[in-house]
Tab-separated table of C-alpha atoms in Angstrom:
chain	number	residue	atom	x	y	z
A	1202	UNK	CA	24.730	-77.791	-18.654
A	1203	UNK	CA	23.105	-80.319	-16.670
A	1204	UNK	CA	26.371	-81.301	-15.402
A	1205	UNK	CA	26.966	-77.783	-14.061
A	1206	UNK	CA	24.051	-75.811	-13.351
A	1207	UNK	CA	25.980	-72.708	-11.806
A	1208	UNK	CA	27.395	-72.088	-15.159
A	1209	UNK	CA	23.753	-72.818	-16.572
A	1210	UNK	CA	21.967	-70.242	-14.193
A	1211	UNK	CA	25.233	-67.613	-15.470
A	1212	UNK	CA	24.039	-68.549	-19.345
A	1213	UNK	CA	20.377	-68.358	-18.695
A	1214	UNK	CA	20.784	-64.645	-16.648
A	1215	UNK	CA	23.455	-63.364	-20.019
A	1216	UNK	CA	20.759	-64.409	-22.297
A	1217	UNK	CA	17.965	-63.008	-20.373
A	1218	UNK	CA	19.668	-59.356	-20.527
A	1219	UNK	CA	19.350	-59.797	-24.110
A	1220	UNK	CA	16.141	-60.777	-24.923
A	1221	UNK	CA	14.338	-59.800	-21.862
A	1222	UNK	CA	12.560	-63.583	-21.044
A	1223	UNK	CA	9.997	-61.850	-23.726
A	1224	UNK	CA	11.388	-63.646	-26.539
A	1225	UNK	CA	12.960	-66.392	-27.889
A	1226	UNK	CA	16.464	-66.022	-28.856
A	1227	UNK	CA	17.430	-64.987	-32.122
A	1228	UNK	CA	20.411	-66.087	-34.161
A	1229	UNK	CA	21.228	-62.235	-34.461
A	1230	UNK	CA	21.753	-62.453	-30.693
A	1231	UNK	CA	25.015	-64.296	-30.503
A	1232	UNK	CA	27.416	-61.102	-30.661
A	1233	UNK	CA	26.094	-59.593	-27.485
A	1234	UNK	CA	26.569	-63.058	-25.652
A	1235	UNK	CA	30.709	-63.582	-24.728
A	1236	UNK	CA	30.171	-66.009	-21.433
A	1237	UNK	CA	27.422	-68.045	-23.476
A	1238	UNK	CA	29.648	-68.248	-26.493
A	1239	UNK	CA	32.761	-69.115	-23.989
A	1240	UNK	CA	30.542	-71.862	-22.539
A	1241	UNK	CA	29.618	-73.095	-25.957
A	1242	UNK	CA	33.252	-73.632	-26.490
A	1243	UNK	CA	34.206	-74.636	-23.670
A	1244	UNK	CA	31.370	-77.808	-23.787
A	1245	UNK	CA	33.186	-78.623	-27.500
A	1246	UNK	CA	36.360	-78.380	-25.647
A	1247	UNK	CA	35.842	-80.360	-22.377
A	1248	UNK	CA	34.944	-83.208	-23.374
A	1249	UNK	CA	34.536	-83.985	-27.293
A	1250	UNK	CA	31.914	-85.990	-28.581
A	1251	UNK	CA	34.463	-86.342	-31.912
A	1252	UNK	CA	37.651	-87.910	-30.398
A	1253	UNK	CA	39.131	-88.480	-33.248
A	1254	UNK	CA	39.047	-87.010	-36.865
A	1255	UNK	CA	38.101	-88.550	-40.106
A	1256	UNK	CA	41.136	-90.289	-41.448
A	1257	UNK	CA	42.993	-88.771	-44.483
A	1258	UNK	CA	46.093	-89.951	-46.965
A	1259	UNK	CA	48.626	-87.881	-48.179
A	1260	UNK	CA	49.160	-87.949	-51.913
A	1261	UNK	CA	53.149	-87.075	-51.363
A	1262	UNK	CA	56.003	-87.877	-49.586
A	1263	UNK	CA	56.017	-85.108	-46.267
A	1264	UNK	CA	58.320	-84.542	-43.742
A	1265	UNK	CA	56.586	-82.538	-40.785
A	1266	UNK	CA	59.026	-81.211	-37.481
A	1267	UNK	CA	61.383	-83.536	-38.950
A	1268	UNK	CA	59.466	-86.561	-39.294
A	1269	UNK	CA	59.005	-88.378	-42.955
A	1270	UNK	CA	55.560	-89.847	-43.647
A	1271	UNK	CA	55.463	-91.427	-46.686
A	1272	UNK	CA	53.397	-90.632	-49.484
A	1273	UNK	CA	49.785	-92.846	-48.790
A	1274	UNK	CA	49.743	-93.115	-44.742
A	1275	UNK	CA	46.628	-92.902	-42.966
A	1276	UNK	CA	46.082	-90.035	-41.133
A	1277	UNK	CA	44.205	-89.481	-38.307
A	1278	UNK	CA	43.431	-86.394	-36.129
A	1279	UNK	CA	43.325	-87.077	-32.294
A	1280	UNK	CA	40.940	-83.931	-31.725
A	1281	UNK	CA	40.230	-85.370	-28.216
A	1282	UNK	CA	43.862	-84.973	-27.103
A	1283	UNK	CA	44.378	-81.871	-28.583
A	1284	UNK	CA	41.417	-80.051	-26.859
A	1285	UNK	CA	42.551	-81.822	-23.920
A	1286	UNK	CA	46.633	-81.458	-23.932
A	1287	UNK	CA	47.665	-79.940	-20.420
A	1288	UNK	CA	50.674	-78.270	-22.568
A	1289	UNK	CA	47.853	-75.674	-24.284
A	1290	UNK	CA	44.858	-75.843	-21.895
A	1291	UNK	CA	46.752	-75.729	-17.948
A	1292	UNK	CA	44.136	-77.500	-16.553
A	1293	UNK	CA	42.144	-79.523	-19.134
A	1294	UNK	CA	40.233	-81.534	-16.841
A	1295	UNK	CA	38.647	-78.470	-15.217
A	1296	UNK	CA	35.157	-77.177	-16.976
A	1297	UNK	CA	36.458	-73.050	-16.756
A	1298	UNK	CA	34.608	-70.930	-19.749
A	1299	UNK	CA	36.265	-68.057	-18.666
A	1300	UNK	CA	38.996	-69.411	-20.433
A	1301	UNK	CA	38.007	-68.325	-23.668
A	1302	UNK	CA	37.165	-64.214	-22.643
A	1303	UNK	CA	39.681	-61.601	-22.658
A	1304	UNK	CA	40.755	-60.011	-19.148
A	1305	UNK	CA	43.247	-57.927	-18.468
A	1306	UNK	CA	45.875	-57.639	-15.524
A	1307	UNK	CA	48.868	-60.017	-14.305
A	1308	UNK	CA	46.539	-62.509	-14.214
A	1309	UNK	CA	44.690	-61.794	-17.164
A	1310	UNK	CA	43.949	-64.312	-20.541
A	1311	UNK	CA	44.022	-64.233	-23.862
A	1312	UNK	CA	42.130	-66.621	-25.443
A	1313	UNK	CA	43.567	-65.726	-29.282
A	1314	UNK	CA	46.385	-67.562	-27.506
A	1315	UNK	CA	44.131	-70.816	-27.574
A	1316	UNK	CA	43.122	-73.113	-30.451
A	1317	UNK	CA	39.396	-72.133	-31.327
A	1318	UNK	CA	37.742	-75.733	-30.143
A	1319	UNK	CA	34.313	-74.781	-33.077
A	1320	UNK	CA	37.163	-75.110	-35.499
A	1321	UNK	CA	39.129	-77.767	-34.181
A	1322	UNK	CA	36.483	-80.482	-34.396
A	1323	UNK	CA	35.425	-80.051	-37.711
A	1324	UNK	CA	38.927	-81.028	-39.553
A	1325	UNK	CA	41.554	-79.242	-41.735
A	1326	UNK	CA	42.432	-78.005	-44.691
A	1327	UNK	CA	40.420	-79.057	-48.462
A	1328	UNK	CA	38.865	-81.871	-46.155
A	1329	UNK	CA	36.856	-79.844	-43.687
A	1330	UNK	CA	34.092	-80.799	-42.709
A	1331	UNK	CA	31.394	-78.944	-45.484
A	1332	UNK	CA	28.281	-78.769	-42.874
A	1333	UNK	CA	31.108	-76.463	-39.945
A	1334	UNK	CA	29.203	-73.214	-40.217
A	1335	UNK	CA	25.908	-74.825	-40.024
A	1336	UNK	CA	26.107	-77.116	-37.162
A	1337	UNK	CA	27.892	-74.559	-35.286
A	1338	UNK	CA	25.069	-72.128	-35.971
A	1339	UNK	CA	22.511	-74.256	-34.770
A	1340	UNK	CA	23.874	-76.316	-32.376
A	1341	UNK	CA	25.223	-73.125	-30.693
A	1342	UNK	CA	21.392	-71.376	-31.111
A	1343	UNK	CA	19.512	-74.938	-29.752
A	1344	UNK	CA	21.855	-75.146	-26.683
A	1345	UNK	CA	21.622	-71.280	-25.648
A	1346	UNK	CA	17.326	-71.422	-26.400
A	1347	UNK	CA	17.516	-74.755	-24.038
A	1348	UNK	CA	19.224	-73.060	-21.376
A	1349	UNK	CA	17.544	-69.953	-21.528
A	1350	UNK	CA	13.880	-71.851	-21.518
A	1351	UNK	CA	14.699	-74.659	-18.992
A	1352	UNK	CA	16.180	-75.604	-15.721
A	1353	UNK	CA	17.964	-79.005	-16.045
A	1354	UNK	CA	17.248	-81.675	-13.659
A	1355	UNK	CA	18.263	-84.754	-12.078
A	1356	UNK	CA	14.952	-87.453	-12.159
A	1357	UNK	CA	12.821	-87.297	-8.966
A	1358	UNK	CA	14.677	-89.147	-6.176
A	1359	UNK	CA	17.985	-89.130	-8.302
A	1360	UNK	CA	20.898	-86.650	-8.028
A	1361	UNK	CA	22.589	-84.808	-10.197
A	1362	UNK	CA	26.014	-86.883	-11.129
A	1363	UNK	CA	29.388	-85.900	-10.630
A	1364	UNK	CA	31.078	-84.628	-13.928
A	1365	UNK	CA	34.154	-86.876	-12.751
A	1366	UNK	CA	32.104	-89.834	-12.545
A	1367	UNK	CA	30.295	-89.473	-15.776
A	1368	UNK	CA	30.769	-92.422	-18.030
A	1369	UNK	CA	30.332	-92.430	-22.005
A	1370	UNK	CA	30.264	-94.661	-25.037
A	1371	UNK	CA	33.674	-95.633	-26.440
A	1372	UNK	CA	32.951	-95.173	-29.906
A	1373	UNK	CA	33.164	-93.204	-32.853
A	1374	UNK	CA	31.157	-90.362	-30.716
A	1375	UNK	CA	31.181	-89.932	-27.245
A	1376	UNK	CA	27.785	-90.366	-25.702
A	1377	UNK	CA	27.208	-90.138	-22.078
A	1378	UNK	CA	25.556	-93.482	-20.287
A	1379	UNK	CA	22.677	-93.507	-18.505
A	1380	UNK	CA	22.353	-89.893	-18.614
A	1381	UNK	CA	18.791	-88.784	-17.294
A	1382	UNK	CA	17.396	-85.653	-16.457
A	1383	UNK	CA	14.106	-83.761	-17.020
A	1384	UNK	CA	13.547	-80.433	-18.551
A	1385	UNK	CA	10.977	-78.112	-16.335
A	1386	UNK	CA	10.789	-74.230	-17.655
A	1387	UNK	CA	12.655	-71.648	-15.794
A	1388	UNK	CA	9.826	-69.711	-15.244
A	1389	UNK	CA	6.212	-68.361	-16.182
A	1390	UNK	CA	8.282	-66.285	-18.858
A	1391	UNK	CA	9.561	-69.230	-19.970
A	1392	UNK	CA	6.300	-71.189	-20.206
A	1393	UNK	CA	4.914	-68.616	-21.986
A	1394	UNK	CA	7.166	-68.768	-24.755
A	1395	UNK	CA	6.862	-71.774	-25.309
A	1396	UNK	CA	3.058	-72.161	-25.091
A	1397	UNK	CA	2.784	-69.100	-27.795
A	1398	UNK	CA	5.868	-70.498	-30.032
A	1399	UNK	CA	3.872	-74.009	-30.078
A	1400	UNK	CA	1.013	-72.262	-30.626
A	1401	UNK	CA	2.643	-70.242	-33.732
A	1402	UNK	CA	3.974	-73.424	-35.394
C-alpha cells in the first residue's frame, strides 16, 4: 500500500465504515469488506513474493494437453507467470483491484472468471500448502489493521518510489530493495487505539 496510497486511503475509508475508527478490526469483519478483500488479492496477484512453487514428482507416467511426462519429472509451478499471464489478467502489469468485484453492464467483470490468486500461491492438489487458511487469515487481518491504523510514508526528504521502478530480491521470495518508509497513525482515532490496545496487552 505504500506503493499506492490512493488505493490505501480507499481501504482505510471501507474499513472505517465498518468499525467506525472506534475499534480495531475484527476477523469477523472481512465479509462486509469487497474493495479491501479485492486489494488483498490483487497485492498476491501483482507481484508475488512466491514466484515459483515447491517442486513435485509424479509417481506415473502422464500425458497432460497432449504432452507425456514421464513417470519421476520434477515439477515446478511458475505461480509468478500465471498471476501475471496477459492471456487471463488483460493488463497484468497494471495494480487494478477492481478486477476482482462483480459489476454489471457491457463493460462489466466477473471475477469467478479469474483464478483466485489466495489459492494460487499456496500449491495444488494432496501437496498444498497445510498452513493456506491460516496465513491467509492473518496476513489478510495484519495488512487491513495496518492500513486502517497508519498512513504509509516515504522517509523525510525521500519520495515515494515509482511501482515501475521498484526493484526486488531474485530469490526464492521476492523482497523489495531498499524499501523504506515510516508508519505515522492516520489520526487521533487511530492513536487512540493503539495507545489503549498497548495498554490492554
Amino acid at each position: 500500500m505504500y506503493l499506492f496510497p490512493d488505493i490505501a486511503e480507499k481501504v482505510s475509508q471501507e474499513i472505517r465504515g465498518v468499525t467506525h475508527g472506534n475499534r480495531m478490526l475484527q476477523i469477523a469483519d472481512r465479509r462486509h469488506l469487497p474493495f479491501t478483500e479485492a486489494v488483498w488479492k490483487e497485492s498476491l496477484r501483482w507481484n508475488p513474493f512466491i514466484p515459483m512453487g515447491i517442486p513435485h514428482v509424479n509417481n506415473q507416467d502422464e500425458v497432460i494437453n497432449g504432452y507425456r511426462i514421464p513417470k519421476g519429472s520434477l515439477i515446478g509451478q511458475n505461480l509468478g507467470y500465471m498471476l501475471i499471464d496477459p492471456k487471463v489478467w488483460g493488463d497484468p502489469d497494471v495494480f487494478r483491484p477492481e478486477r476482482f468485484l462483480f459489476t454489471e453492464g457491457p463493460e462489466g467483470s466477473d471475477p469467478s472468471t479469474l483464478p483466485n490468486p489466495t489459492e494460487v500461491i499456496f500449491g495444488y492438489g494432496i501437496r498444498v500448502c497445510p498452513g493456506m487458511y491460516l496465513a491467509n487469515r492473518t496476513g489478510f487481518h495484519i495488512a487491513a489493521t495496518m492500513v486502517s491504523l497508519f498512513h504509509i510514508l516515504p522517509l523525510e526528504g525521500e519520495s515515494r518510489p515509482d511501482p515501475a521502478n521498484v526493484t526486488y530480491t531474485d530469490m526464492n521470495f521476492r523482497l523489495p530493495i531498499n524499501f523504506r518508509c515510516r508508519f505515522l497513525p492516520r489520526d487521533e482515532k487511530a492513536e487512540n487505539l493503539l495507545r489503549t490496545t498497548s495498554l490492554s496487552q
